Amino acid sequence: MNNVASSNNSQSSSESSTSQMQNQPNTTSSSSSATVDRHGISWIEDPTSTTLSSSQTSNPIVDNDFLSGSQHFFDIDELLRNLIGQKDLVSREEFKPGETIYLCVRCQLGYHEESYQYINNRCDQCQTNDKITAYTLPHHLSFDDYYNQGISAFNQKKYEQAINKFTRALSLDPNHADAYVWRSDAYIQLGQYQQTIEDCTQIISIDPDNIPAYVRRGFARLSLEEYQQSLEDSNRAISLISLTFNQTHTNSWLSQAYAQQGDAHQALGNSNEAIENYQKSLDIVPNDDLRAKLDALNNAKNHLFEQYFIHGITLFNQENYQQAIEQFTRALTLNPNHIQVYGWRREAYIQLGQYQQAIEDCTQIISIDPLDIPAYVRRGFAHLSLGEYQQAVDDFKEVIRLNPHDVNAHQHLTNAKNRLFEQHKVKAHQHLTNLTNAKNHLFEQYFNRGITLFNQEKYEPAIEQFTKALTLNPNHVSAHQHLTNANNRLFEQYFNQGITLVNQENYQQAIEQFTSALSLNPNHVNAHQHLTNANNRLFEQCFNQGINLFNQEKYEPAIEQFTKALTLNPNHTDAYVWRSNAYIQLDQYEQIYLYQQTIEYCTQIISIDPHNIPAYVRRGFAHLSLGEYQQAVDEFEEVIRLNPNYADAYVNRANAYNYLKNYEQALNDCNQAIRLNPNYADAYINRAFAQMELGEYQQAIDDFKEAIRLNPNHVDAHQHLNNAKNRLVYQYFNQGINLVNKENCQQAIEQFTRALTLNPNHTDAYVWRSNAYIQLDQYEQIDLYQQTIEDCTQIIRVDPHDIPAYVRRGFAHLSLGEYQQSLEDSNRAISLISLTFNQTHTNSWLSQAYTQRGDAHQALGNSNEAIENYQKALDIAPNDDLQAKLDALQNQVTQSSQVSTNILTFDEFYLDQIVENQENTAQVNKMLKILGEDIPKNIQLDVEIDNFSKKPDDNPFEMEFVFQEILDILLESNELDIDASYDPVKIEVLTDQAHEDIEILFEEADHEISTIDLLQELQLAKEKLQARDYEAAIEKFNLVLNHNPDEFEAYYHRGIAYAVLGLYSNAIGDFNTTIALNKYNAEAYFQRGMIYKQTGDYKQAIRDFEFTLFFKPNHSLAYQNKRQLMNL
């Protein structure tokens, strides 16, 4: 620092030096002059030369010729540039911090003291010494200054000084990987390996794929004898290099990584691995030293191998087999492919009776040399010794294939086949015994359970048990008797219940009971008679109820009753007549045949009586129903001609004109009808229809209201009033949209407000009005934020699943500083988007929701959560402004955060808590599955995790399945006679088949038992649903479906639970599955239709209601809902 200190002259002395320099005589030219730039610095154009001493001319940077005043004049600018050499740091135009620093610092680092002093004096004369002094203070040095100083010091092998400079540079930029690289190299040069490890670790944290960092850290750990960690770093470097597209530039690192792996393996005693890695390193980059090390290691390994091998043979000959095996094993560790060593060790194993190990050694020999016949022979004998006759047969067959003339091999093969035959006979009898015992045991279980159920008067399940028992033993007399008794008792039960239900006038259920009884005894005459009687009673009940409902003008339920009656008696003409009259009253001329009959009947009447007004009216109605509107007009014109004051005729003709789109004529007819009868509700309704088509929605609304005043129970008037209001709403709504597009937002808000006055549930109007508020740029006013929140709240009240409403309301809350409410709205929007089937069209809303959630978290001081949400938003929709915000926040967090290595990870902490609290095994296992990680090595669990999913051992005598088919195959084939002499392959096939079938039967028996349990769970789930405990019901249904994915009842009832909770997508999914499993399930169609209706998909809803009626024509709710939607 002496050089720097020597340049720190005061300003006055600097000015004095400059003045003296300007007044020196010019010995070469009389035209020298001094210029002063805009910074107040003097620059000498023709300075006086100066003679240097002999010590000064020894500077290696500035040669004697250049500095010799007797030969050259020089500019101070040029001199400084030559000294610095690498960068144009001095300019006549610029003199600023970060550049002039090099004037002194580079002299201090790279030049002789005389050179530095000389330059310092010359700067004094230029009146720049005060500025240079100021700029050489540490707080003026930049990262680049320290970084370049560090490189210069490193190149001069001044490693400690280089470390100091790189450390200062890193204090200014802690994430500069190259600075860590240079400093780690300096540490390596000084043998400071722990610091090297820390720097390389920091590099890896910045760049996880930095190959040199892993290699350097591996070298440092190798030097510290941390061999396992060194191996891990070298492996990682090699793995990364394998992923690069062009590995040429990484060859030196790859070679070094393999060499370090070899050193680590050699230190750990793994000679083979060391040799392999040294060879790989040499293959990449030849190296004489490494080649010598590899040769020495190979020689040592071969010498040691010979010692172990020879010692093993000596011990074997001394019958010391166990120690011989140890020596052979050591030899194989050094040379894993030496066949002779395997052969000697195999013989030692055989001498000790360790046949399995001998088999493994033979297998290893065969893998090296597939033609080694002795290996097959010795392995065959080992298999024979273990009773593995099939494997022995295979080995001896292979020997014969390799050497067909080997007589001994043929004898060995025959011996192995004979033993295999005896083994198969024993297995066959054992399986047969198991099958017989299992069959007898299962028969007893079914039979005893049937008796128990019979005594409990549970005849239907008792019949099932007796039937199963008889499939096992068809000749069991007692089982047949009990089955007959159970059938008779169940018949009596159904029959008696049917009689009771008839007496209670519950004919429908009575019919079901009699039908069930006849399924058990189809020839029971009395049951047939009671069934016929119940059918007749039910017909009369439906028919009479239909008439009563017709008289009460309840035509739709009347039609349902007549239809039920006709289902029971399709030939009852009166029922058809009454139902046709009901259709006519409902204007439902759906059957063309009836319309045509009506026209023909009325035409006959008119031919007899041309002045019969009712005939013209009825014929006019029929034409209307057939869509023959002009003919209808003609009919009602004839009526008016016959009676000009007949108000009904004007109304009906107006109706026909409306269908013909002749709305003005329809208005005239309705006006005339109202003049004739001011209290005629239908006249106001038909006039309202015409006004609606002419766009006069307010007048139409007034007429519908008048019709309702005259007839409050007029259903059509109420429905069409809502229709007129909706049309007026959309008129205001569309006008509002047009005004927004014309940027007339204030008037647009008025139109949207009018629409919302008529329909407070119109979500789109709220959306557009909130957009209009935003377009007015009036969000600076708190009341408008509140207005937006109110609008969005109203949208959510109408449609709780409206995603944009939550996002907009969240934005308004955020603007008002209501961050928690904003978070809640953003969370809800994100949750709803996750439930949508196709999320593509919601990406913009999802990105905006994450952005708002990030803003709220940042405002609340939750920087990490804010960063996470900003990143999610950018992943969905890149945005430069948001990226800049994210970068700024990440930099802020990085600068303020401090790393701590003593904090447990969340996973480790949570596991510690579970273990400390002695939670059960299932909880630990479940948590591990959620984390997707293994238990950390530093945590010891006292519980056995595997027990969580362990099943109880199977017991074939507790299984519930019939083994009769397999038993029949084995018995009827008569191929298991112990004295029979036949090909052993047959008995092998039969035995293996029996074994496989037993396993399958066990699985099916398990399934049968679990089915009983699942039925109980299904019943419990239905009870939860009836009790309106929907969440608990869903859990139960989930349990059932996990075990039986084809249980359509569980899907259907779970769908109802989802629908009640408003989870419509889930509900529709369950109803779809129900229909896929049972396409005739009318209720599934109906429930799905109701959801479509609720969500506004009327087309799909009508389609589902039609399917419901197709499969269940008497479904009144489906009929009503379909008719309601078709009238909209």
Coordinates of N, CA and C in Angstrom, one line a residue, residues 637-647:
E637 N -112.2 -17.4 -39.5 CA -112.9 -16.3 -40.3 C -114.4 -16.7 -40.5
E638 N -114.6 -18.0 -40.8 CA -116.0 -18.5 -41.0 C -116.8 -18.3 -39.7
V639 N -116.1 -18.6 -38.6 CA -116.7 -18.4 -37.3 C -117.1 -17.0 -37.1
I640 N -116.2 -16.0 -37.4 CA -116.5 -14.6 -37.2 C -117.6 -14.1 -38.1
R641 N -117.6 -14.7 -39.4 CA -118.7 -14.4 -40.3 C -120.0 -14.8 -39.7
L642 N -120.0 -16.0 -39.1 CA -121.3 -16.4 -38.5 C -121.6 -15.7 -37.2
N643 N -120.6 -15.2 -36.5 CA -120.9 -14.5 -35.2 C -119.8 -13.5 -35.0
P644 N -119.9 -12.2 -35.5 CA -118.9 -11.1 -35.4 C -118.5 -10.8 -34.0
N645 N -119.3 -11.1 -33.0 CA -119.1 -10.7 -31.6 C -118.5 -11.9 -30.8
Y646 N -118.0 -12.9 -31.5 CA -117.4 -14.1 -30.9 C -116.0 -13.8 -30.6
A647 N -115.7 -13.4 -29.3 CA -114.3 -12.9 -29.0 C -113.3 -14.1 -29.1

